[in-house]
Amino acid sequence: NAGVTQTPKFQVLKTGQSMTLQCAQDMNHEYMSWYRQDPGMGLRLIHYSVGAGITDQGEVPNGYNVSRSTTEDFPLRLLSAAPSQTSVYFCASSYSRGGAGTEAFFGQGTRLTVV
Amino acid sequence: GENVEQHPSTLSVQEGDSAVIKCTYSDSASNYFPWYKQELGKGPQLIIDIRSNVGEKKDQRIAVTLNKTAKHFSLHITETQPEDSAVYFCAAPRGFSGGYNKLIFGAGTRLAVHP
């Protein structure tokens, strides 16, 4: 059972570079989301998707883009990396339950450093 | 929007003692309250959750209590063991957009269980 798979696990970028963090899930979940984790600040929602072709902004969307062309994949793009984007990024997926909350399954994370 | 506060930020206990972590939330419409455990180098994993139609839920050594009037919920771990050492996060949904629970996380509690 692969669950939620994130690649790469580690990445170092120079300021101004762009890159895409990959996320794939094999559980046929409708909902997918991206969080960043910074010390003392918990997990903050960047972007989320309620299904293929539908995305929306979370708490901290600036500097990031997402798209959802398939149910399985939800890549996160950094347009022009900044040191403030140094963080650990987590992708999560969950299933629909008619409006009620359901368990979110997290990937192992991508540790990104911007120098 | 939803705001979740979590206390304490760190907690140190002796093996066999109990540990309690508390969270408060702001949105009275929230109806789903999960707790996640994050071990070093891994993504968060759901350990227990509670819905607003019950006041308490138990699963072996862990339990969660919910007080909707006061808008707070707590995680209780009894007979703590060294393997309980981890960072624990509470979460609450920021309303529902098309049925999706946008989870807002607390800042986390680092629990250390000493042998």
PDB file of N, CA and C in Angstrom, chain A residues 28-107:
ATOM      1  N   ASN A  28      -7.711   6.688  -4.398  1.00  0.00           N
ATOM      2  CA  ASN A  28      -8.881   7.225  -5.103  1.00  0.00           C
ATOM      3  C   ASN A  28      -9.598   8.287  -4.258  1.00  0.00           C
ATOM      4  N   HIS A  29      -8.825   9.041  -3.481  1.00  0.00           N
ATOM      5  CA  HIS A  29      -9.413  10.091  -2.648  1.00  0.00           C
ATOM      6  C   HIS A  29      -9.727  11.313  -3.490  1.00  0.00           C
ATOM      7  N   GLU A  30     -10.872  11.924  -3.185  1.00  0.00           N
ATOM      8  CA  GLU A  30     -11.252  13.132  -3.918  1.00  0.00           C
ATOM      9  C   GLU A  30     -10.461  14.351  -3.442  1.00  0.00           C
ATOM     10  N   TYR A  31     -10.219  14.397  -2.146  1.00  0.00           N
ATOM     11  CA  TYR A  31      -9.651  15.608  -1.576  1.00  0.00           C
ATOM     12  C   TYR A  31      -8.147  15.483  -1.403  1.00  0.00           C
ATOM     13  N   MET A  32      -7.420  16.517  -1.837  1.00  0.00           N
ATOM     14  CA  MET A  32      -5.974  16.563  -1.630  1.00  0.00           C
ATOM     15  C   MET A  32      -5.585  17.960  -1.206  1.00  0.00           C
ATOM     16  N   SER A  33      -4.509  18.063  -0.435  1.00  0.00           N
ATOM     17  CA  SER A  33      -4.105  19.365   0.069  1.00  0.00           C
ATOM     18  C   SER A  33      -2.604  19.400   0.295  1.00  0.00           C
ATOM     19  N   TRP A  34      -2.085  20.610   0.370  1.00  0.00           N
ATOM     20  CA  TRP A  34      -0.684  20.854   0.667  1.00  0.00           C
ATOM     21  C   TRP A  34      -0.578  21.703   1.928  1.00  0.00           C
ATOM     22  N   TYR A  35       0.309  21.273   2.833  1.00  0.00           N
ATOM     23  CA  TYR A  35       0.589  22.012   4.048  1.00  0.00           C
ATOM     24  C   TYR A  35       2.082  22.305   4.103  1.00  0.00           C
ATOM     25  N   ARG A  36       2.432  23.374   4.807  1.00  0.00           N
ATOM     26  CA  ARG A  36       3.819  23.588   5.163  1.00  0.00           C
ATOM     27  C   ARG A  36       3.932  23.570   6.678  1.00  0.00           C
ATOM     28  N   GLN A  37       5.054  23.042   7.145  1.00  0.00           N
ATOM     29  CA  GLN A  37       5.273  22.923   8.581  1.00  0.00           C
ATOM     30  C   GLN A  37       6.519  23.689   8.970  1.00  0.00           C
ATOM     31  N   ASP A  38       6.339  24.669   9.821  1.00  0.00           N
ATOM     32  CA  ASP A  38       7.436  25.477  10.329  1.00  0.00           C
ATOM     33  C   ASP A  38       7.484  25.342  11.844  1.00  0.00           C
ATOM     34  N   PRO A  39       8.666  25.446  12.444  1.00  0.00           N
ATOM     35  CA  PRO A  39       8.791  25.263  13.896  1.00  0.00           C
ATOM     36  C   PRO A  39       7.853  26.176  14.669  1.00  0.00           C
ATOM     37  N   GLY A  40       7.109  25.595  15.607  1.00  0.00           N
ATOM     38  CA  GLY A  40       6.231  26.370  16.477  1.00  0.00           C
ATOM     39  C   GLY A  40       4.955  26.873  15.830  1.00  0.00           C
ATOM     40  N   MET A  41       4.733  26.486  14.554  1.00  0.00           N
ATOM     41  CA  MET A  41       3.557  27.020  13.854  1.00  0.00           C
ATOM     42  C   MET A  41       2.641  25.925  13.339  1.00  0.00           C
ATOM     43  N   GLY A  42       2.908  24.712  13.682  1.00  0.00           N
ATOM     44  CA  GLY A  42       2.025  23.641  13.245  1.00  0.00           C
ATOM     45  C   GLY A  42       2.035  23.476  11.738  1.00  0.00           C
ATOM     46  N   LEU A  43       0.920  23.018  11.208  1.00  0.00           N
ATOM     47  CA  LEU A  43       0.756  22.791   9.777  1.00  0.00           C
ATOM     48  C   LEU A  43      -0.186  23.856   9.226  1.00  0.00           C
ATOM     49  N   ARG A  44       0.256  24.554   8.202  1.00  0.00           N
ATOM     50  CA  ARG A  44      -0.568  25.603   7.612  1.00  0.00           C
ATOM     51  C   ARG A  44      -0.947  25.211   6.190  1.00  0.00           C
ATOM     52  N   LEU A  45      -2.230  25.375   5.878  1.00  0.00           N
ATOM     53  CA  LEU A  45      -2.765  24.951   4.597  1.00  0.00           C
ATOM     54  C   LEU A  45      -2.373  25.934   3.495  1.00  0.00           C
ATOM     55  N   ILE A  46      -1.782  25.404   2.418  1.00  0.00           N
ATOM     56  CA  ILE A  46      -1.341  26.250   1.300  1.00  0.00           C
ATOM     57  C   ILE A  46      -2.425  26.304   0.221  1.00  0.00           C
ATOM     58  N   HIS A  47      -2.729  25.144  -0.344  1.00  0.00           N
ATOM     59  CA  HIS A  47      -3.773  25.000  -1.364  1.00  0.00           C
ATOM     60  C   HIS A  47      -4.461  23.660  -1.147  1.00  0.00           C
ATOM     61  N   TYR A  48      -5.664  23.538  -1.663  1.00  0.00           N
ATOM     62  CA  TYR A  48      -6.353  22.272  -1.588  1.00  0.00           C
ATOM     63  C   TYR A  48      -7.191  22.063  -2.840  1.00  0.00           C
ATOM     64  N   SER A  49      -7.641  20.818  -3.016  1.00  0.00           N
ATOM     65  CA  SER A  49      -8.449  20.462  -4.183  1.00  0.00           C
ATOM     66  C   SER A  49      -9.548  19.505  -3.746  1.00  0.00           C
ATOM     67  N   VAL A  50     -10.758  19.744  -4.242  1.00  0.00           N
ATOM     68  CA  VAL A  50     -11.888  18.869  -3.899  1.00  0.00           C
ATOM     69  C   VAL A  50     -12.182  17.869  -5.014  1.00  0.00           C
ATOM     70  N   GLY A  51     -11.362  17.880  -6.047  1.00  0.00           N
ATOM     71  CA  GLY A  51     -11.525  16.930  -7.132  1.00  0.00           C
ATOM     72  C   GLY A  51     -10.750  17.395  -8.344  1.00  0.00           C
ATOM     73  N   ALA A  52     -10.632  16.522  -9.331  1.00  0.00           N
ATOM     74  CA  ALA A  52      -9.902  16.871 -10.545  1.00  0.00           C
ATOM     75  C   ALA A  52     -10.490  18.133 -11.169  1.00  0.00           C
ATOM     76  N   GLY A  53      -9.598  19.075 -11.468  1.00  0.00           N
ATOM     77  CA  GLY A  53     -10.007  20.323 -12.100  1.00  0.00           C
ATOM     78  C   GLY A  53     -10.462  21.412 -11.147  1.00  0.00           C
ATOM     79  N   ILE A  54     -10.490  21.117  -9.837  1.00  0.00           N
ATOM     80  CA  ILE A  54     -10.990  22.092  -8.847  1.00  0.00           C
ATOM     81  C   ILE A  54      -9.943  22.311  -7.775  1.00  0.00           C
ATOM     82  N   THR A  55      -9.462  23.557  -7.651  1.00  0.00           N
ATOM     83  CA  THR A  55      -8.506  23.890  -6.606  1.00  0.00           C
ATOM     84  C   THR A  55      -8.922  25.201  -5.942  1.00  0.00           C
ATOM     85  N   ASP A  56      -8.390  25.427  -4.751  1.00  0.00           N
ATOM     86  CA  ASP A  56      -8.689  26.662  -4.029  1.00  0.00           C
ATOM     87  C   ASP A  56      -7.556  26.969  -3.075  1.00  0.00           C
ATOM     88  N   GLN A  57      -7.523  28.221  -2.609  1.00  0.00           N
ATOM     89  CA  GLN A  57      -6.447  28.668  -1.744  1.00  0.00           C
ATOM     90  C   GLN A  57      -6.718  28.321  -0.292  1.00  0.00           C
ATOM     91  N   GLY A  58      -5.636  28.085   0.435  1.00  0.00           N
ATOM     92  CA  GLY A  58      -5.711  27.869   1.868  1.00  0.00           C
ATOM     93  C   GLY A  58      -5.293  29.122   2.609  1.00  0.00           C
ATOM     94  N   GLU A  59      -4.569  28.920   3.739  1.00  0.00           N
ATOM     95  CA  GLU A  59      -4.175  30.042   4.596  1.00  0.00           C
ATOM     96  C   GLU A  59      -2.993  30.834   4.061  1.00  0.00           C
ATOM     97  N   VAL A  60      -2.038  30.133   3.406  1.00  0.00           N
ATOM     98  CA  VAL A  60      -0.793  30.776   2.983  1.00  0.00           C
ATOM     99  C   VAL A  60      -0.481  30.440   1.530  1.00  0.00           C
ATOM    100  N   PRO A  61      -1.266  30.921   0.563  1.00  0.00           N
ATOM    101  CA  PRO A  61      -1.105  30.506  -0.833  1.00  0.00           C
ATOM    102  C   PRO A  61      -0.065  31.275  -1.637  1.00  0.00           C
ATOM    103  N   ASN A  62       0.365  32.436  -1.131  1.00  0.00           N
ATOM    104  CA  ASN A  62       1.221  33.304  -1.960  1.00  0.00           C
ATOM    105  C   ASN A  62       2.560  32.642  -2.279  1.00  0.00           C
ATOM    106  N   GLY A  63       2.920  32.692  -3.578  1.00  0.00           N
ATOM    107  CA  GLY A  63       4.191  32.123  -4.018  1.00  0.00           C
ATOM    108  C   GLY A  63       4.083  30.690  -4.492  1.00  0.00           C
ATOM    109  N   TYR A  64       2.875  30.132  -4.423  1.00  0.00           N
ATOM    110  CA  TYR A  64       2.654  28.736  -4.807  1.00  0.00           C
ATOM    111  C   TYR A  64       1.495  28.621  -5.803  1.00  0.00           C
ATOM    112  N   ASN A  65       1.640  27.671  -6.715  1.00  0.00           N
ATOM    113  CA  ASN A  65       0.550  27.339  -7.631  1.00  0.00           C
ATOM    114  C   ASN A  65       0.274  25.848  -7.582  1.00  0.00           C
ATOM    115  N   VAL A  66      -0.976  25.479  -7.849  1.00  0.00           N
ATOM    116  CA  VAL A  66      -1.332  24.064  -7.917  1.00  0.00           C
ATOM    117  C   VAL A  66      -2.243  23.838  -9.110  1.00  0.00           C
ATOM    118  N   SER A  67      -2.343  22.589  -9.501  1.00  0.00           N
ATOM    119  CA  SER A  67      -3.308  22.158 -10.504  1.00  0.00           C
ATOM    120  C   SER A  67      -3.687  20.722 -10.182  1.00  0.00           C
ATOM    121  N   ARG A  68      -4.812  20.276 -10.667  1.00  0.00           N
ATOM    122  CA  ARG A  68      -5.269  18.899 -10.400  1.00  0.00           C
ATOM    123  C   ARG A  68      -5.907  18.367 -11.671  1.00  0.00           C
ATOM    124  N   SER A  69      -5.069  17.799 -12.515  1.00  0.00           N
ATOM    125  CA  SER A  69      -5.569  17.270 -13.786  1.00  0.00           C
ATOM    126  C   SER A  69      -6.078  15.836 -13.648  1.00  0.00           C
ATOM    127  N   THR A  70      -5.631  15.117 -12.635  1.00  0.00           N
ATOM    128  CA  THR A  70      -6.107  13.755 -12.393  1.00  0.00           C
ATOM    129  C   THR A  70      -6.467  13.592 -10.928  1.00  0.00           C
ATOM    130  N   THR A  71      -7.197  12.552 -10.601  1.00  0.00           N
ATOM    131  CA  THR A  71      -7.532  12.271  -9.196  1.00  0.00           C
ATOM    132  C   THR A  71      -6.287  11.956  -8.400  1.00  0.00           C
ATOM    133  N   GLU A  72      -5.309  11.299  -9.045  1.00  0.00           N
ATOM    134  CA  GLU A  72      -4.150  10.786  -8.319  1.00  0.00           C
ATOM    135  C   GLU A  72      -3.099  11.829  -7.967  1.00  0.00           C
ATOM    136  N   ASP A  73      -2.925  12.844  -8.811  1.00  0.00           N
ATOM    137  CA  ASP A  73      -1.775  13.732  -8.690  1.00  0.00           C
ATOM    138  C   ASP A  73      -2.156  15.160  -8.308  1.00  0.00           C
ATOM    139  N   PHE A  74      -1.321  15.760  -7.473  1.00  0.00           N
ATOM    140  CA  PHE A  74      -1.585  17.141  -7.029  1.00  0.00           C
ATOM    141  C   PHE A  74      -0.246  17.836  -6.814  1.00  0.00           C
ATOM    142  N   PRO A  75       0.405  18.301  -7.886  1.00  0.00           N
ATOM    143  CA  PRO A  75       1.724  18.938  -7.750  1.00  0.00           C
ATOM    144  C   PRO A  75       1.629  20.363  -7.218  1.00  0.00           C
ATOM    145  N   LEU A  76       2.672  20.750  -6.484  1.00  0.00           N
ATOM    146  CA  LEU A  76       2.786  22.095  -5.926  1.00  0.00           C
ATOM    147  C   LEU A  76       3.971  22.783  -6.600  1.00  0.00           C
ATOM    148  N   ARG A  77       3.738  23.937  -7.195  1.00  0.00           N
ATOM    149  CA  ARG A  77       4.789  24.658  -7.903  1.00  0.00           C
ATOM    150  C   ARG A  77       5.213  25.895  -7.118  1.00  0.00           C
ATOM    151  N   LEU A  78       6.526  26.014  -6.952  1.00  0.00           N
ATOM    152  CA  LEU A  78       7.099  27.248  -6.415  1.00  0.00           C
ATOM    153  C   LEU A  78       7.555  28.069  -7.606  1.00  0.00           C
ATOM    154  N   LEU A  79       7.022  29.260  -7.739  1.00  0.00           N
ATOM    155  CA  LEU A  79       7.245  30.046  -8.947  1.00  0.00           C
ATOM    156  C   LEU A  79       8.619  30.707  -8.960  1.00  0.00           C
ATOM    157  N   SER A  80       9.007  31.285  -7.834  1.00  0.00           N
ATOM    158  CA  SER A  80      10.295  31.954  -7.696  1.00  0.00           C
ATOM    159  C   SER A  80      10.691  31.827  -6.231  1.00  0.00           C
ATOM    160  N   ALA A  81      11.482  30.817  -5.925  1.00  0.00           N
ATOM    161  CA  ALA A  81      11.750  30.452  -4.534  1.00  0.00           C
ATOM    162  C   ALA A  81      12.373  31.603  -3.740  1.00  0.00           C
ATOM    163  N   ALA A  82      11.920  31.710  -2.488  1.00  0.00           N
ATOM    164  CA  ALA A  82      12.438  32.716  -1.570  1.00  0.00           C
ATOM    165  C   ALA A  82      12.855  32.010  -0.272  1.00  0.00           C
ATOM    166  N   PRO A  83      13.817  32.578   0.470  1.00  0.00           N
ATOM    167  CA  PRO A  83      14.237  31.954   1.736  1.00  0.00           C
ATOM    168  C   PRO A  83      13.067  31.708   2.696  1.00  0.00           C
ATOM    169  N   SER A  84      12.024  32.539   2.630  1.00  0.00           N
ATOM    170  CA  SER A  84      10.861  32.365   3.504  1.00  0.00           C
ATOM    171  C   SER A  84      10.082  31.087   3.193  1.00  0.00           C
ATOM    172  N   GLN A  85      10.382  30.465   2.068  1.00  0.00           N
ATOM    173  CA  GLN A  85       9.711  29.221   1.697  1.00  0.00           C
ATOM    174  C   GLN A  85      10.484  27.979   2.171  1.00  0.00           C
ATOM    175  N   THR A  86      11.574  28.216   2.869  1.00  0.00           N
ATOM    176  CA  THR A  86      12.267  27.099   3.511  1.00  0.00           C
ATOM    177  C   THR A  86      11.341  26.490   4.545  1.00  0.00           C
ATOM    178  N   SER A  87      11.055  25.212   4.404  1.00  0.00           N
ATOM    179  CA  SER A  87      10.054  24.581   5.252  1.00  0.00           C
ATOM    180  C   SER A  87      10.003  23.083   4.925  1.00  0.00           C
ATOM    181  N   VAL A  88       9.173  22.387   5.669  1.00  0.00           N
ATOM    182  CA  VAL A  88       8.851  20.995   5.334  1.00  0.00           C
ATOM    183  C   VAL A  88       7.428  20.993   4.772  1.00  0.00           C
ATOM    184  N   TYR A  89       7.270  20.404   3.614  1.00  0.00           N
ATOM    185  CA  TYR A  89       5.987  20.409   2.921  1.00  0.00           C
ATOM    186  C   TYR A  89       5.347  19.028   2.978  1.00  0.00           C
ATOM    187  N   PHE A  90       4.076  19.018   3.329  1.00  0.00           N
ATOM    188  CA  PHE A  90       3.328  17.760   3.398  1.00  0.00           C
ATOM    189  C   PHE A  90       2.125  17.819   2.475  1.00  0.00           C
ATOM    190  N   CYS A  91       1.933  16.742   1.762  1.00  0.00           N
ATOM    191  CA  CYS A  91       0.741  16.538   0.959  1.00  0.00           C
ATOM    192  C   CYS A  91      -0.171  15.584   1.721  1.00  0.00           C
ATOM    193  N   ALA A  92      -1.478  15.804   1.626  1.00  0.00           N
ATOM    194  CA  ALA A  92      -2.431  14.938   2.318  1.00  0.00           C
ATOM    195  C   ALA A  92      -3.620  14.657   1.414  1.00  0.00           C
ATOM    196  N   SER A  93      -4.258  13.534   1.622  1.00  0.00           N
ATOM    197  CA  SER A  93      -5.479  13.219   0.880  1.00  0.00           C
ATOM    198  C   SER A  93      -6.520  12.662   1.832  1.00  0.00           C
ATOM    199  N   SER A  94      -7.785  12.822   1.469  1.00  0.00           N
ATOM    200  CA  SER A  94      -8.868  12.268   2.275  1.00  0.00           C
ATOM    201  C   SER A  94     -10.059  12.004   1.356  1.00  0.00           C
ATOM    202  N   TYR A  95     -11.016  11.227   1.877  1.00  0.00           N
ATOM    203  CA  TYR A  95     -12.159  10.871   1.042  1.00  0.00           C
ATOM    204  C   TYR A  95     -13.376  11.685   1.444  1.00  0.00           C
ATOM    205  N   SER A  96     -14.344  11.690   0.566  1.00  0.00           N
ATOM    206  CA  SER A  96     -15.562  12.436   0.818  1.00  0.00           C
ATOM    207  C   SER A  96     -16.475  11.641   1.721  1.00  0.00           C
ATOM    208  N   ARG A  97     -17.137  12.344   2.624  1.00  0.00           N
ATOM    209  CA  ARG A  97     -18.114  11.684   3.483  1.00  0.00           C
ATOM    210  C   ARG A  97     -19.337  12.592   3.615  1.00  0.00           C
ATOM    211  N   GLY A  98     -19.773  13.078   2.508  1.00  0.00           N
ATOM    212  CA  GLY A  98     -20.996  13.863   2.482  1.00  0.00           C
ATOM    213  C   GLY A  98     -20.948  15.103   3.355  1.00  0.00           C
ATOM    214  N   GLY A  99     -19.808  15.734   3.450  1.00  0.00           N
ATOM    215  CA  GLY A  99     -19.718  16.968   4.211  1.00  0.00           C
ATOM    216  C   GLY A  99     -19.129  16.795   5.598  1.00  0.00           C
ATOM    217  N   ALA A 100     -19.033  15.571   6.092  1.00  0.00           N
ATOM    218  CA  ALA A 100     -18.464  15.353   7.417  1.00  0.00           C
ATOM    219  C   ALA A 100     -16.958  15.198   7.315  1.00  0.00           C
ATOM    220  N   GLY A 101     -16.265  15.529   8.383  1.00  0.00           N
ATOM    221  CA  GLY A 101     -14.820  15.411   8.393  1.00  0.00           C
ATOM    222  C   GLY A 101     -14.364  13.972   8.300  1.00  0.00           C
ATOM    223  N   THR A 102     -13.246  13.755   7.634  1.00  0.00           N
ATOM    224  CA  THR A 102     -12.691  12.411   7.516  1.00  0.00           C
ATOM    225  C   THR A 102     -11.179  12.470   7.711  1.00  0.00           C
ATOM    226  N   GLU A 103     -10.578  11.295   7.941  1.00  0.00           N
ATOM    227  CA  GLU A 103      -9.147  11.200   8.198  1.00  0.00           C
ATOM    228  C   GLU A 103      -8.351  11.694   7.004  1.00  0.00           C
ATOM    229  N   ALA A 104      -7.336  12.499   7.282  1.00  0.00           N
ATOM    230  CA  ALA A 104      -6.384  12.918   6.254  1.00  0.00           C
ATOM    231  C   ALA A 104      -5.153  12.032   6.341  1.00  0.00           C
ATOM    232  N   PHE A 105      -4.725  11.494   5.205  1.00  0.00           N
ATOM    233  CA  PHE A 105      -3.530  10.661   5.113  1.00  0.00           C
ATOM    234  C   PHE A 105      -2.406  11.530   4.572  1.00  0.00           C
ATOM    235  N   PHE A 106      -1.289  11.547   5.286  1.00  0.00           N
ATOM    236  CA  PHE A 106      -0.176  12.416   4.920  1.00  0.00           C
ATOM    237  C   PHE A 106       0.948  11.634   4.262  1.00  0.00           C
ATOM    238  N   GLY A 107       1.655  12.325   3.366  1.00  0.00           N
ATOM    239  CA  GLY A 107       2.878  11.787   2.831  1.00  0.00           C
ATOM    240  C   GLY A 107       4.012  11.959   3.826  1.00  0.00           C
TER     241      GLY A 107
END
